[in-house]
Short mmCIF file of C-alpha atoms in Angstrom, two decimals:
data_model
loop_
_atom_site.label_atom_id
_atom_site.label_comp_id
_atom_site.label_asym_id
_atom_site.label_seq_id
_atom_site.Cartn_x
_atom_site.Cartn_y
_atom_site.Cartn_z
CA MET A 1 109.04 96.11 128.57
CA ASP A 2 107.84 98.95 130.81
CA PRO A 3 105.20 101.01 128.97
CA HIS A 4 106.23 104.18 130.84
CA LEU A 5 109.75 103.83 129.47
CA LEU A 6 108.37 103.10 126.01
CA ARG A 7 106.20 106.25 126.05
CA THR A 8 109.23 108.31 127.00
CA TYR A 9 111.29 106.79 124.19
CA VAL A 10 108.54 107.46 121.64
CA ALA A 11 108.33 111.11 122.71
CA VAL A 12 112.10 111.59 122.44
CA ALA A 13 112.20 109.93 119.01
CA ARG A 14 109.24 111.96 117.74
CA LEU A 15 110.58 115.30 118.99
CA ALA A 16 114.25 114.47 118.32
CA SER A 17 115.07 116.11 121.64
CA PHE A 18 115.44 114.96 125.25
CA SER A 19 114.64 118.44 126.59
CA ASP A 20 111.52 118.87 124.44
CA ALA A 21 110.30 115.41 125.48
CA ALA A 22 110.88 116.33 129.12
CA ARG A 23 108.75 119.47 128.77
CA GLU A 24 105.98 117.57 126.99
CA LEU A 25 105.89 114.73 129.52
CA GLY A 26 106.41 116.85 132.63
CA TYR A 27 109.68 115.13 133.59
CA THR A 28 113.16 116.44 134.16
CA GLN A 29 115.62 115.98 131.32
CA SER A 30 117.65 113.71 133.58
CA ALA A 31 114.62 111.48 134.17
CA VAL A 32 113.99 111.23 130.44
CA SER A 33 117.60 110.21 129.83
CA GLN A 34 117.32 107.59 132.59
CA HIS A 35 114.10 106.21 131.07
CA VAL A 36 115.70 105.79 127.66
CA ALA A 37 118.85 104.26 129.14
CA ALA A 38 116.75 101.81 131.20
CA LEU A 39 114.80 100.75 128.11
CA GLU A 40 118.03 100.26 126.15
CA ALA A 41 119.44 98.17 129.01
CA ASP A 42 116.27 96.08 129.14
CA LEU A 43 116.38 95.36 125.41
CA GLY A 44 120.16 95.09 125.19
CA LEU A 45 120.25 97.41 122.18
CA PRO A 46 121.03 101.09 121.53
CA LEU A 47 117.80 102.82 120.47
CA LEU A 48 118.92 106.41 119.94
CA THR A 49 121.98 108.26 118.77
CA ARG A 50 122.60 111.29 120.97
CA ARG A 51 124.14 113.86 118.62
CA PRO A 52 121.91 114.29 116.76
CA VAL A 53 119.03 112.61 118.58
CA ALA A 54 117.71 110.03 116.12
CA PRO A 55 116.54 106.41 116.24
CA THR A 56 119.04 103.67 115.47
CA PRO A 57 117.92 100.86 113.12
CA ALA A 58 116.78 98.93 116.22
CA GLY A 59 115.01 102.06 117.46
CA GLU A 60 113.19 102.47 114.14
CA ARG A 61 111.99 98.89 114.37
CA LEU A 62 110.74 99.47 117.93
CA LEU A 63 108.80 102.53 116.77
CA GLU A 64 106.95 100.30 114.29
CA HIS A 65 105.61 98.32 117.25
CA ALA A 66 105.29 101.10 119.82
CA GLY A 67 102.22 102.89 118.49
CA ALA A 68 100.11 99.74 118.38
CA LEU A 69 101.37 98.53 121.77
CA LEU A 70 100.65 101.80 123.57
CA LEU A 71 97.29 102.20 121.87
CA ARG A 72 96.29 98.69 122.93
CA LEU A 73 97.26 99.47 126.53
CA ASP A 74 95.24 102.70 126.47
CA ALA A 75 92.26 100.79 125.07
CA ALA A 76 92.52 98.15 127.81
CA ARG A 77 92.60 100.80 130.53
CA ALA A 78 89.60 102.62 129.03
CA ASP A 79 87.66 99.37 128.76
CA LEU A 80 88.26 98.52 132.42
CA ASP A 81 87.50 102.09 133.52
CA ARG A 82 84.00 101.67 132.10
CA PHE A 83 83.20 99.09 134.79
CA ALA A 84 83.60 101.71 137.53
CA ALA A 85 82.34 104.74 135.62
CA ALA A 86 79.00 106.26 136.58
CA PRO A 87 76.32 106.38 133.86
CA ARG A 88 76.82 109.37 131.60
CA ALA A 89 74.16 111.87 130.68
CA THR A 90 76.00 113.12 127.60
CA LEU A 91 77.13 111.58 124.34
CA ASN A 92 80.49 112.19 122.66
CA VAL A 93 80.56 110.97 119.04
CA ALA A 94 83.60 110.87 116.76
CA ALA A 95 82.83 110.65 113.05
CA SER A 96 84.70 110.65 109.78
CA PRO A 97 83.17 113.41 107.62
CA LEU A 98 81.52 111.12 105.04
CA ALA A 99 80.06 108.97 107.84
CA LEU A 100 77.63 111.72 108.85
CA HIS A 101 74.74 109.91 107.20
CA PRO A 102 71.26 111.48 107.62
CA ARG A 103 70.08 108.34 109.41
CA ALA A 104 72.89 108.65 111.95
CA LEU A 105 72.25 112.36 112.47
CA ALA A 106 68.55 111.71 113.02
CA ALA A 107 69.37 109.15 115.72
CA LEU A 108 71.38 111.62 117.83
CA PRO A 109 69.75 112.81 121.08
CA ALA A 110 68.28 116.31 121.02
CA THR A 111 70.66 117.63 123.70
CA GLY A 112 73.92 116.76 125.43
CA VAL A 113 75.79 115.71 122.28
CA THR A 114 79.33 116.56 121.20
CA LEU A 115 80.00 115.61 117.58
CA ARG A 116 83.60 115.78 116.36
CA ALA A 117 84.93 115.15 112.88
CA LEU A 118 88.10 113.04 112.83
CA PRO A 119 90.12 111.35 110.08
CA ARG A 120 88.84 107.84 109.30
CA ASP A 121 91.84 106.10 110.80
CA ARG A 122 91.46 107.95 114.12
CA VAL A 123 87.81 107.09 114.78
CA PRO A 124 88.35 103.46 115.96
CA ALA A 125 91.18 104.55 118.27
CA ALA A 126 89.04 107.36 119.73
CA VAL A 127 86.30 104.87 120.63
CA ALA A 128 88.69 102.20 121.92
CA THR A 129 90.55 104.59 124.24
CA GLY A 130 87.44 106.32 125.60
CA GLU A 131 88.09 109.60 123.81
CA ALA A 132 84.64 109.11 122.26
CA ASP A 133 81.59 107.17 123.48
CA ALA A 134 80.66 106.09 119.97
CA GLY A 135 82.08 106.37 116.49
CA LEU A 136 80.77 106.68 112.96
CA VAL A 137 83.24 105.52 110.36
CA ASP A 138 82.96 105.06 106.60
CA GLY A 139 84.80 103.35 103.77
CA ILE A 140 84.32 101.41 100.56
CA ALA A 141 83.55 97.70 100.60
CA ALA A 142 81.84 94.97 98.63
CA PRO A 143 78.06 94.93 99.23
CA SER A 144 77.24 93.54 102.73
CA ASP A 145 80.94 93.18 103.62
CA PRO A 146 82.09 94.85 106.87
CA LEU A 147 84.73 97.54 106.84
CA ARG A 148 88.29 96.48 107.61
CA LEU A 149 89.12 98.10 110.94
CA PRO A 150 92.42 98.04 112.85
CA ASP A 151 92.70 95.41 115.58
CA ILE A 152 92.99 97.86 118.48
CA ALA A 153 90.49 96.47 120.99
CA PRO A 154 87.15 94.66 121.04
CA LEU A 155 84.82 96.94 119.09
CA ALA A 156 81.21 96.26 118.09
CA ALA A 157 80.53 97.44 114.53
CA THR A 158 76.97 97.82 113.24
CA ARG A 159 76.00 98.76 109.71
CA VAL A 160 74.30 102.14 109.47
CA ALA A 161 74.01 102.47 105.69
CA GLU A 162 75.30 101.27 102.34
CA GLU A 163 75.11 103.61 99.36
CA PRO A 164 76.15 103.34 95.71
CA LEU A 165 79.23 105.24 94.59
CA ALA A 166 79.52 107.77 91.80
CA VAL A 167 82.39 109.43 89.95
CA VAL A 168 82.00 113.22 89.94
CA LEU A 169 83.26 115.00 86.83
CA PRO A 170 82.44 118.09 84.75
CA ALA A 171 79.09 118.01 82.97
CA THR A 172 81.03 118.59 79.72
CA HIS A 173 83.24 115.54 80.26
CA PRO A 174 82.98 112.83 77.54
CA LEU A 175 81.83 110.31 80.17
CA ALA A 176 79.21 112.58 81.72
CA GLY A 177 76.32 111.14 79.71
CA ARG A 178 76.99 107.50 80.57
CA THR A 179 74.71 105.44 82.78
CA GLY A 180 77.72 103.87 84.48
CA VAL A 181 81.50 103.87 84.50
CA ARG A 182 84.19 101.29 85.33
CA LEU A 183 87.10 102.13 87.59
CA ASP A 184 89.47 100.45 85.12
CA ASP A 185 88.57 103.14 82.58
CA LEU A 186 89.72 105.92 84.93
CA VAL A 187 93.10 104.63 86.13
CA ASP A 188 94.99 107.15 84.01
CA ALA A 189 92.67 110.08 84.75
CA ARG A 190 93.63 113.01 86.96
CA TRP A 191 92.01 112.79 90.42
CA LEU A 192 91.34 115.02 93.38
CA ASP A 193 93.17 113.78 96.47
CA ALA A 194 90.67 114.51 99.25
CA PRO A 195 91.24 112.01 102.09
CA ALA A 196 88.54 113.50 104.34
CA ALA A 197 85.90 114.76 101.93
CA GLY A 198 85.96 111.89 99.43
CA VAL A 199 87.12 108.32 98.99
CA PRO A 200 90.93 108.36 99.48
CA LEU A 201 93.01 107.62 96.41
CA GLY A 202 94.90 104.99 98.37
CA GLU A 203 91.68 102.99 98.65
CA LEU A 204 91.11 103.25 94.90
CA ARG A 205 94.63 101.98 94.20
CA ALA A 206 94.13 99.10 96.65
CA VAL A 207 90.80 98.14 95.08
CA HIS A 208 92.20 98.36 91.56
CA GLY A 209 95.10 96.13 92.52
CA GLY A 210 97.44 97.45 89.86
CA PRO A 211 101.23 97.89 90.15
CA ALA A 212 102.30 99.85 93.23
CA GLY A 213 102.18 103.58 92.64
CA ARG A 214 100.49 103.28 89.22
CA GLY A 215 97.43 105.25 88.25
CA PHE A 216 95.01 107.60 90.00
CA ARG A 217 97.38 110.54 89.70
CA THR A 218 96.78 113.52 91.98
CA ALA A 219 95.81 116.70 90.17
CA LEU A 220 94.93 118.74 93.27
CA ARG A 221 94.89 117.95 96.98
CA TYR A 222 91.93 119.17 99.03
CA GLU A 223 92.38 118.91 102.80
CA GLY A 224 88.92 120.15 103.79
CA THR A 225 85.89 118.09 104.77
CA ASP A 226 83.10 119.68 102.69
CA THR A 227 81.86 117.29 99.98
CA ARG A 228 80.14 120.07 98.03
CA THR A 229 83.44 121.93 97.72
CA LEU A 230 85.03 118.73 96.47
CA ALA A 231 82.26 118.24 93.91
CA ALA A 232 82.60 121.87 92.82
CA LEU A 233 86.33 121.36 92.26
CA ALA A 234 85.51 118.33 90.10
CA ALA A 235 82.90 120.36 88.19
CA ASP A 236 85.53 122.99 87.44
CA GLY A 237 87.83 120.38 85.91
CA HIS A 238 90.45 120.14 88.66
CA GLY A 239 90.18 116.34 88.78
CA LEU A 240 87.76 113.48 89.34
CA ALA A 241 86.31 112.50 92.72
CA LEU A 242 84.55 109.42 94.05
CA LEU A 243 81.64 110.08 96.40
CA PRO A 244 78.52 108.35 97.72
CA LEU A 245 75.87 108.89 95.07
CA PRO A 246 73.50 110.88 97.36
CA ALA A 247 76.34 113.32 98.15
CA ALA A 248 77.54 113.62 94.57
CA GLY A 249 74.62 115.43 92.98
CA GLY A 250 73.15 118.91 93.09
CA VAL A 251 76.34 120.84 92.32
CA PRO A 252 76.07 123.16 89.29
CA GLY A 253 78.25 122.03 86.38
CA ALA A 254 78.93 118.59 87.89
CA ALA A 255 77.80 115.18 86.66
CA ALA A 256 77.63 112.12 88.91
CA VAL A 257 78.10 108.86 87.00
CA PRO A 258 77.44 105.67 89.00
CA LEU A 259 80.39 103.32 89.49
CA VAL A 260 79.35 99.92 88.09
CA ALA A 261 82.60 97.95 88.29
CA PRO A 262 84.00 96.77 90.55
CA ARG A 263 80.89 96.22 92.66
CA LEU A 264 81.52 98.53 95.60
CA VAL A 265 79.42 100.51 98.03
CA HIS A 266 80.06 103.33 100.45
CA ARG A 267 79.47 101.80 103.89
CA THR A 268 78.92 103.59 107.20
CA GLU A 269 79.26 101.75 110.51
CA LEU A 270 78.55 102.58 114.15
CA LEU A 271 81.43 101.65 116.46
CA LEU A 272 81.01 100.98 120.18
CA ALA A 273 83.60 99.77 122.67
CA ALA A 274 83.04 96.53 124.58
CA GLY A 275 82.12 98.44 127.74
CA ALA A 276 79.49 100.46 125.88
CA ARG A 277 77.79 97.25 124.78
CA ARG A 278 77.24 96.33 128.42
CA GLU A 279 75.29 99.53 129.13
CA ALA A 280 71.54 98.89 129.14
CA ALA A 281 70.60 102.55 129.40
CA GLY A 282 71.97 106.01 128.79
CA PRO A 283 72.62 108.08 125.67
CA VAL A 284 75.06 105.58 124.12
CA ALA A 285 72.55 102.73 124.34
CA GLU A 286 69.72 104.96 123.14
CA PHE A 287 71.74 106.18 120.16
CA SER A 288 72.58 102.58 119.26
CA ARG A 289 68.96 101.44 119.58
CA ARG A 290 67.69 104.28 117.40
CA LEU A 291 70.22 103.42 114.70
CA ARG A 292 69.27 99.75 114.77
CA SER A 293 65.52 100.39 114.65
#
């Protein structure tokens, strides 16, 4: 399967248009049509209907594979490019918002750094494909357990920090005075859905292991990255939030009650690509050494 043909097919399916895909890819519309036809001939299956432009059942199944296949190819190219690349004097770090731990920030070089906030699921791909030199990613896990990362490419993951978790709720809430709270007691509560600023509700449902779609109802969705805004929304009664304990306090009107069951921590990890591990010097190696020390 030719990856160039596959990329063209993915663009057409995503944009639902041969002409729009041609403009995006810099091809003629005729070339795009030929690419799709060649891929269909190679696989022996129709992948797209033409009027309207939409994936066939076989095309939908191919799309399920295409993202991972193309990402893996991009990661392989980036990894090999590192062999020939000259040492860099700058550092490009991709980080999920809650992964910006004080220890990680203190380890950054004084100059020459670009720090970009990305969604959690994009950080490993950014490092694997060379979009970022290093990544900081966070998630919830059992104490001392590594985060579950997608199998994109060889990545070296190093623990940066593990912190206790706390449920943030109004100071007037009946549970506010407790010394600890169980997740099972909050399944039917109303929650803030804040995938970037807090622990995603999908992770809570997965940890709880209850029936699909049950519990942890969304009261309000917050698409920002500021944890203090999220805590303030919880303080005002818009829903509960789960945050690392150090980030959960200090907001007027909010109470942070430690999560005691199940035993979970908020974990932050440093991600480096295989090529970065081979570098003995430079800002990537220095950043890694300072985090490990």
